[in-house]
Short mmCIF file of C-alpha atoms and ligand atoms in Angstrom, two decimals:
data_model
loop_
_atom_site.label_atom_id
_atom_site.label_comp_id
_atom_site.label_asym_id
_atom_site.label_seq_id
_atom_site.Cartn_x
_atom_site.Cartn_y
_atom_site.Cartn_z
CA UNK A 1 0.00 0.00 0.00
CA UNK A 2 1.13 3.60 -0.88
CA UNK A 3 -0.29 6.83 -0.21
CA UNK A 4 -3.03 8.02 -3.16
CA UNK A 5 -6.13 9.48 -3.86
CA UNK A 6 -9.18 9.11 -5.86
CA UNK A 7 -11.94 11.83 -6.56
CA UNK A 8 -15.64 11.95 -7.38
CA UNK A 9 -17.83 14.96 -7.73
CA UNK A 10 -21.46 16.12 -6.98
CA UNK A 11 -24.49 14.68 -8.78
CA UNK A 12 -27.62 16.13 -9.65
CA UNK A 13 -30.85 14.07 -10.89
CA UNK A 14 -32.79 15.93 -13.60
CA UNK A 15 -35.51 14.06 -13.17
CA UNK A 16 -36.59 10.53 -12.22
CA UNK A 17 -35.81 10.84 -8.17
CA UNK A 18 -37.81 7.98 -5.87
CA UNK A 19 -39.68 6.87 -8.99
CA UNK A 20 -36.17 5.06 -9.86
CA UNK A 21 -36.15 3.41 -6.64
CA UNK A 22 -39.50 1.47 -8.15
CA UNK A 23 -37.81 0.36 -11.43
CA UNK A 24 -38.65 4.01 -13.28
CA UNK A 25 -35.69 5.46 -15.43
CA UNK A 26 -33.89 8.55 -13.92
CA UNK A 27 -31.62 11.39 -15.85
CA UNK A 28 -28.76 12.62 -13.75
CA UNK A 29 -25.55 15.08 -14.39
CA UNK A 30 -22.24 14.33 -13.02
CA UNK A 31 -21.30 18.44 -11.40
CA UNK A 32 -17.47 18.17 -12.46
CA UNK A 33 -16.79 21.72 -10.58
CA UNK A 34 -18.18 20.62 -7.00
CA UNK A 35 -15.47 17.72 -6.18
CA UNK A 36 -14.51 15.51 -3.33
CA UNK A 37 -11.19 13.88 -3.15
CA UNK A 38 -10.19 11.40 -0.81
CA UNK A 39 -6.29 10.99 -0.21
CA UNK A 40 -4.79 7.67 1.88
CA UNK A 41 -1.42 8.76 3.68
CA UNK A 42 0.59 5.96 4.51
CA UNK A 43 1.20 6.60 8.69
CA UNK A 44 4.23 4.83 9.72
CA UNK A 45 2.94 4.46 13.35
CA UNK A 46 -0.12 1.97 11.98
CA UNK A 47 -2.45 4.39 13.53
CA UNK A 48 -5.76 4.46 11.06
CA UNK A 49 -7.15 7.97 11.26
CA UNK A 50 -9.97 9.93 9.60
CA UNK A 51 -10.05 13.66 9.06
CA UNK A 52 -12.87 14.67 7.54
CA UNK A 53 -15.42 17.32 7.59
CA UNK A 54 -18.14 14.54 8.50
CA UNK A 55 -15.91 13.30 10.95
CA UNK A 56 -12.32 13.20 12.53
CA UNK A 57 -10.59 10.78 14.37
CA UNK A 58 -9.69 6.77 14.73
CA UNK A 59 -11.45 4.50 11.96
CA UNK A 60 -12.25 2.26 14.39
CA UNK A 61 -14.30 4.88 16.68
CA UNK A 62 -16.69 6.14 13.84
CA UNK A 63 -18.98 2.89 13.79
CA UNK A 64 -21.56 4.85 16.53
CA UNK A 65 -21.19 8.13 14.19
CA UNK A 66 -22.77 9.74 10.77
CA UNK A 67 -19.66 8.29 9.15
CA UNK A 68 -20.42 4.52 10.10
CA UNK A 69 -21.41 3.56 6.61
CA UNK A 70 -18.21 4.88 4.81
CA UNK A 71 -15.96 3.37 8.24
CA UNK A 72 -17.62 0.18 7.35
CA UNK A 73 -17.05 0.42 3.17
CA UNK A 74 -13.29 1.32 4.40
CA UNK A 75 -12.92 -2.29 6.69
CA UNK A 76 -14.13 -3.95 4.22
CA UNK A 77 -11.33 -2.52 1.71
CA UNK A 78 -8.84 -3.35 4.00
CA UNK A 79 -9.79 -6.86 4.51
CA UNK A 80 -10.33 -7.78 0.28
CA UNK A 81 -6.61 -6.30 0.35
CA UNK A 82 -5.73 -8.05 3.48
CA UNK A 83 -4.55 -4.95 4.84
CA UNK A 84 -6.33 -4.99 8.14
CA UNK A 85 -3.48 -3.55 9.94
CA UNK A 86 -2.05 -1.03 7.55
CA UNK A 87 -2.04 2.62 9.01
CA UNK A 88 -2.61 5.57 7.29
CA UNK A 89 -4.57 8.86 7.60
CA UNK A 90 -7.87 9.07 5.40
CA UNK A 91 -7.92 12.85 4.54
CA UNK A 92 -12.08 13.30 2.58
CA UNK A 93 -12.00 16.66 1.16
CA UNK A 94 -15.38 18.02 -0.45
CA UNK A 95 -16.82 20.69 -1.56
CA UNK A 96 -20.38 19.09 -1.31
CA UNK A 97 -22.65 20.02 1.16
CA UNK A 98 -23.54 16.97 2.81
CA UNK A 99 -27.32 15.57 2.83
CA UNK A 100 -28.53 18.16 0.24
CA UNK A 101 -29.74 16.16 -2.71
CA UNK A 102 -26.02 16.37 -4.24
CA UNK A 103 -24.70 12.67 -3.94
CA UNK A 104 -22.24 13.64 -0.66
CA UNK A 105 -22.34 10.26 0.57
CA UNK A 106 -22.16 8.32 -2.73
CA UNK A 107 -19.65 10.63 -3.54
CA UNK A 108 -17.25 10.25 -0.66
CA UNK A 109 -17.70 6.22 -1.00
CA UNK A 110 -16.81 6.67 -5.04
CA UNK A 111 -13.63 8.65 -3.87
CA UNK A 112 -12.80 6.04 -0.82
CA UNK A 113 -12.94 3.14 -3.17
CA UNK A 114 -10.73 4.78 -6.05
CA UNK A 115 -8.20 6.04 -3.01
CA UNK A 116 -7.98 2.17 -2.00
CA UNK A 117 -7.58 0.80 -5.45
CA UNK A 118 -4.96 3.29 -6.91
CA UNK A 119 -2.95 2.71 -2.95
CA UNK A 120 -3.04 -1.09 -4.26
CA UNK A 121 -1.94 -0.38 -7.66
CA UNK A 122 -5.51 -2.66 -8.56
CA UNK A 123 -7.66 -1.48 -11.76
CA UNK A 124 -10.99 -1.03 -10.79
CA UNK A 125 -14.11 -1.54 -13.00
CA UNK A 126 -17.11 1.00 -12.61
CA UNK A 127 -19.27 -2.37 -11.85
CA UNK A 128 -17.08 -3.34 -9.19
CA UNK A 129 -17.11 0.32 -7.78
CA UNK A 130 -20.74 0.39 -8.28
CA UNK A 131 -20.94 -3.06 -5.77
CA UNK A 132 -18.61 -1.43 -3.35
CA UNK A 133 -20.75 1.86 -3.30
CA UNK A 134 -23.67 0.02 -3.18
CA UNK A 135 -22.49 -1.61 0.16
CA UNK A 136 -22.24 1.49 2.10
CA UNK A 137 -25.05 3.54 0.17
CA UNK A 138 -27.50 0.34 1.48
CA UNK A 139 -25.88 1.47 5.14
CA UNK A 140 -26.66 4.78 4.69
CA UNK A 141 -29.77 5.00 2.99
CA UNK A 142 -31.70 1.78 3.10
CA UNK A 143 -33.10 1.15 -0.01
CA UNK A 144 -30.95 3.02 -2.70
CA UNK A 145 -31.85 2.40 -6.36
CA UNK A 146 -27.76 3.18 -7.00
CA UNK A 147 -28.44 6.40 -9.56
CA UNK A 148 -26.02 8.52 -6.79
CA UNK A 149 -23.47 6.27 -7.09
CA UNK A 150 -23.49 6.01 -10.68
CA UNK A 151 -23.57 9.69 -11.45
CA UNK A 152 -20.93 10.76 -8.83
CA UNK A 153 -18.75 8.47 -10.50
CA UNK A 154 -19.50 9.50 -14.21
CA UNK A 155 -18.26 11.58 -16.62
CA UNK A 156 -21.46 12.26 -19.01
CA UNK A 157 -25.07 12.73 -17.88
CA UNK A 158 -26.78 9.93 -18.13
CA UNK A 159 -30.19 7.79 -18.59
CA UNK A 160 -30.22 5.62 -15.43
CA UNK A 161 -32.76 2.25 -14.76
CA UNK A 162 -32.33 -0.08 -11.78
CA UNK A 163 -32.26 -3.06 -14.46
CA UNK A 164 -30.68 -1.99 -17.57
CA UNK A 165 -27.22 -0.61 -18.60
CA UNK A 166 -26.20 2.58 -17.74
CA UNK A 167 -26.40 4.75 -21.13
CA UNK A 168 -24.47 8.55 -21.50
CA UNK A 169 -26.71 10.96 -22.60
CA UNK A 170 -26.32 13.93 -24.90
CA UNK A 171 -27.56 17.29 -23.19
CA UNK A 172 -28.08 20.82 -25.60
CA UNK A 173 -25.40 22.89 -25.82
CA UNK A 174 -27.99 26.12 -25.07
CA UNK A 175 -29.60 26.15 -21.69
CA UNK A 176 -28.48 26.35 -17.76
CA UNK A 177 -29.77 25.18 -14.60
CA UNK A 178 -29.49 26.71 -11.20
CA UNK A 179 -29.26 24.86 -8.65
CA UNK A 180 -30.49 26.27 -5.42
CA UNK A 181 -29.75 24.78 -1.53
CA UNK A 182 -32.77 25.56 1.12
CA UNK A 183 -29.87 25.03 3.57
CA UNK A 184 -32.33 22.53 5.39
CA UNK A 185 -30.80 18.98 5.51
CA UNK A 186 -32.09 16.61 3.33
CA UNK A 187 -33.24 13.37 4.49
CA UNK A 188 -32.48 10.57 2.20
CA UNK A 189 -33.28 7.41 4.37
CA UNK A 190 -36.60 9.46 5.81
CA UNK A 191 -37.46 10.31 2.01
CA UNK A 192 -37.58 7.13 1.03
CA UNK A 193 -38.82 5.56 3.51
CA UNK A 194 -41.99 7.83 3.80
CA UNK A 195 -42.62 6.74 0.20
CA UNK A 196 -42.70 3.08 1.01
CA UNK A 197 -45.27 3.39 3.62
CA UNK A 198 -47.23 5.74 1.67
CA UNK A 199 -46.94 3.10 -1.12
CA UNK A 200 -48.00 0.02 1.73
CA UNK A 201 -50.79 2.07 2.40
CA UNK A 202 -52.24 3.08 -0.75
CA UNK A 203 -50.36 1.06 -3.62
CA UNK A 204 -52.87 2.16 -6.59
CA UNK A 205 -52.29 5.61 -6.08
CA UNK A 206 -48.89 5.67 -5.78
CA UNK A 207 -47.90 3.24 -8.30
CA UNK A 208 -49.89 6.00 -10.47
CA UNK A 209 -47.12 8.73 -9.13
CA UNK A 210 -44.53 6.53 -9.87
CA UNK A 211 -45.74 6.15 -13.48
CA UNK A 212 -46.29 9.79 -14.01
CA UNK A 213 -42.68 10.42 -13.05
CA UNK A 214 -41.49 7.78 -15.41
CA UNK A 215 -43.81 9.37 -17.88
CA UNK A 216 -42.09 12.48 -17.69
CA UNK A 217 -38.39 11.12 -17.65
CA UNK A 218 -39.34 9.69 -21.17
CA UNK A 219 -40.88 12.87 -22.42
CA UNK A 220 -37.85 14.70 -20.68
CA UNK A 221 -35.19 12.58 -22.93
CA UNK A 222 -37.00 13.27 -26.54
CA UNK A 223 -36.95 17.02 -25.46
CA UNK A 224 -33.10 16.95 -24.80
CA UNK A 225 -32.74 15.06 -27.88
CA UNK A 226 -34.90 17.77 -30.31
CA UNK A 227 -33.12 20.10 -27.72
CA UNK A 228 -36.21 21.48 -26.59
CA UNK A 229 -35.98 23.84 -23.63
CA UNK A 230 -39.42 25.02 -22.84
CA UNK A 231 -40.51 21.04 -23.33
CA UNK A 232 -37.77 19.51 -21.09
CA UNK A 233 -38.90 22.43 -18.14
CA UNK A 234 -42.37 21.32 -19.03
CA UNK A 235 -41.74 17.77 -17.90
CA UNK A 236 -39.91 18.79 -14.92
CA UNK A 237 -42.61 20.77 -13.49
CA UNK A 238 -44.76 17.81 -13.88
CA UNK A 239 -42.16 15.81 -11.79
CA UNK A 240 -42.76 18.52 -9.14
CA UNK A 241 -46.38 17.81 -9.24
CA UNK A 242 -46.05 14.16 -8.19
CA UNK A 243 -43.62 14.21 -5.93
CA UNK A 244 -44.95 17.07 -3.86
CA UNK A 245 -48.10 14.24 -4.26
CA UNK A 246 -45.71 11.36 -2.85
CA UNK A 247 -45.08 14.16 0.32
CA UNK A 248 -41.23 14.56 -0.26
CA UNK A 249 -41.14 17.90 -1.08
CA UNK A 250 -42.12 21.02 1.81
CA UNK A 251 -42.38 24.55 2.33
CA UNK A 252 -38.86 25.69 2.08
CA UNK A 253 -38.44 23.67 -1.65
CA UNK A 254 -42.03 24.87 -2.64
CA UNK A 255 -41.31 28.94 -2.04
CA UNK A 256 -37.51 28.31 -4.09
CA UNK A 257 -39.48 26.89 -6.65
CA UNK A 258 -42.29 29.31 -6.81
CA UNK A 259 -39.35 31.89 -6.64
CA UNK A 260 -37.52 30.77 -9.99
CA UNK A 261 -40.81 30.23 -11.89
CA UNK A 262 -41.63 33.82 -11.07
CA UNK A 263 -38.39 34.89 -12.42
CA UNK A 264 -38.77 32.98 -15.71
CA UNK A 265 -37.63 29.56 -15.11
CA UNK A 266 -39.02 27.35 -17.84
CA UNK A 267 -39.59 24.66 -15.38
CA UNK A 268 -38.25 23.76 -11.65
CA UNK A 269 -38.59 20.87 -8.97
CA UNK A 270 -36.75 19.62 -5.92
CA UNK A 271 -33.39 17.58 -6.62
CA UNK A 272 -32.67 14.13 -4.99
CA UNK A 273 -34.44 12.78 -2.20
CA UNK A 274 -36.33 16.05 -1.21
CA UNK A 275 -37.80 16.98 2.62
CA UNK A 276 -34.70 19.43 2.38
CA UNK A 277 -31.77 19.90 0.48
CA UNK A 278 -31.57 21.07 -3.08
CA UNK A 279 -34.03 22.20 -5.69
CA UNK A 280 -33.21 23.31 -9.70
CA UNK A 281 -34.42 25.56 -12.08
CA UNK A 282 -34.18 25.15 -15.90
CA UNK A 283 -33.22 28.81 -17.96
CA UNK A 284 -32.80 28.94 -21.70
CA UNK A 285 -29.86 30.94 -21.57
CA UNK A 286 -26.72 31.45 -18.95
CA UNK A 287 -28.35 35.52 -18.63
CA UNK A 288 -31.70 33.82 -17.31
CA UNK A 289 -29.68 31.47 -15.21
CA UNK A 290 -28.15 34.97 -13.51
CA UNK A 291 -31.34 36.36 -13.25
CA UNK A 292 -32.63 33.05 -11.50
CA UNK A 293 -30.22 32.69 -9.44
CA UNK A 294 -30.11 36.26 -8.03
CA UNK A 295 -34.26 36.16 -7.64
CA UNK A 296 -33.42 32.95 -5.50
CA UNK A 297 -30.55 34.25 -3.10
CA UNK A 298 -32.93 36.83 -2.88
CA UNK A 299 -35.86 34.57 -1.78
CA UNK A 300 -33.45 33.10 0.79
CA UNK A 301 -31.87 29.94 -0.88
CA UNK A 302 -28.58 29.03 0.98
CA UNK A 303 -26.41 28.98 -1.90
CA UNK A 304 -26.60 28.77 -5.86
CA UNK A 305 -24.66 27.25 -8.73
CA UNK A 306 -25.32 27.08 -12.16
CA UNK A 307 -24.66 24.45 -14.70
CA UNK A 308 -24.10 25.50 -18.37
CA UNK A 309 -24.98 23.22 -20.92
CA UNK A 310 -22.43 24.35 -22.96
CA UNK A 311 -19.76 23.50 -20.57
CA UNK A 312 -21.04 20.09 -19.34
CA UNK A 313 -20.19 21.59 -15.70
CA UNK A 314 -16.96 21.62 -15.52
C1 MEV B 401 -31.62 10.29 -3.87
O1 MEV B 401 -30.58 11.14 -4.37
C2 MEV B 401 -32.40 9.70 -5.02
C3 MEV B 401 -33.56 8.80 -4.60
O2 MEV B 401 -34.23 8.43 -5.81
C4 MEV B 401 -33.09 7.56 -3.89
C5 MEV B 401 -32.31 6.61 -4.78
O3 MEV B 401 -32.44 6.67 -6.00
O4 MEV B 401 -31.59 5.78 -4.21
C6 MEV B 401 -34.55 9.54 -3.72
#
């Protein structure tokens, strides 16, 4: 083992969130500008330490914490490279904001997993990294349909089913989204879970939500293939519709929303698992996007990006 890193970077789904969970397809963007890098110092003293913004301090203390999942994904690394004893210093640098909708956790375990691999000199697959995300993304989130872990670790947007290979796919080259934190924490395992038991309860109904979503995602594809703006924010307001149905979005994500369709957003709905965390806007042009973002800051979102089209991110 040598000292290395790996790297990963934020994800946002376009649309397709919690339907995907339910065999739906999702479309998702890699964020190329907000990264997380995870570096592995070799420690001579065989001490194994953490230092992290989610948390700091022995490996083998984090199992009560936040960070048990990724502690967890990181024993089991050391045992398939029979390195149990190694010692090093795990230094997880991001400039996600955890729990927002953005992928932090299937992020960090993307970065982990490359770190490991490239300190073993051992060429690494995106399947197998997609099994060893999976394991701590099932920790962490209970039921994950594996779209964050996918997209965190991608370099293309791309179409996303539980079942079916992963396929890149091509975005316009006009166009932005903002992307706008409510500075509430999201609550992935909550999000999902509420769905479930809304589901148990009332399967017709819900299995009708789930539909509509998947309706849209298809609709949402053939517009970013004519490269139809005003159709694509179309489909994502109808996204909004049913998922503020399945309960997952709330007040905070509803007034953001209302904010950037007042300010000429062609369409806009919460981002990932909603009850918190992120929401985005569609604009037909970089200018909107400004004038989006602004009207949002000014509404009281907790921070704004903006993805070009034309950039791909980066
Ligand atoms: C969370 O970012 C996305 C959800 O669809 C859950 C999942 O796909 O695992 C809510």
């Amino acid at each position: 083992m040598h000292s290395a890193s790996g790297s990963s970077c934020a994800k946002i789904i376009l649309i397709g969130e919690h339907a995907v969970v339910y065999g739906q397809p999702a479309i998702a963007l890699p964020v190329k500008a907000i990264k997380l890098t995870a570096t592995i110092i070799v420690n001579p003293r065989k001490q194994q330490m953490i230092d992290s913004k989610f948390y700091q301090g022995p490996l083998q203390a984090a199992a009560a914490t936040d960070f048990a999942g990724i502690a967890d994904l990181i024993a089991a690394l050391l045992a398939y490279f029979h390195a149990e004893q190694a010692g090093f210093t795990l230094r997880i640098v991001s400039a996600l904001p955890p729990e927002r909708g953005m992928g932090s956790s299937a992020a960090t375990a993307t970065a982990v997993v490359r770190a490991f691999y490239a300190a073993f000199d051992t060429a690494l697959t995106q399947r197998t990294l997609l099994q060893w995300t999976a394991r701590s993304e099932k920790a962490i989130h209970g039921n994950p349909s594996g779209l964050d872990a996918a997209t965190t670790s991608a370099d293309t947007p791309l179409w996303f089913t539980k079942t079916t290979p992963i396929v890149p796919i091509v975005f316009p080259t006009n166009g932005s989204l903002v992307i706008a934190d409510t500075g509430i924490m999201g609550q992935t395992k909550e999000a999902v879970q509420a769905v479930a038991t809304r589901r148990a309860q009332d399967p017709a109904t819900v299995d009708a939500q789930i539909k509509a979503i998947g309706q849209a995602v298809a609709l949402a594809k053939a517009a970013l293939l004519a490269d139809d703006l005003p159709a694509l924010g179309a489909q994502l307001t109808k996204a909004q519709v049913q998922l503020r149905a399945l309960g997952v979005s709330n007040a905070q994500l509803d007034h953001l929303i209302q904010a950037a369709m007042a300010a000429g957003a062609l369409g806009a709905k919460l981002t990932g698992s909603g009850l918190g965390g992120c929401m985005i806007a569609l604009a037909d042009s970089a200018a909107q996007a400004q004038q989006i973002r602004l009207a949002l800051q000014a509404a009281g979102a907790a921070a704004t990006w903006q993805y070009d089209f034309s950039t791909g991110g980066h």
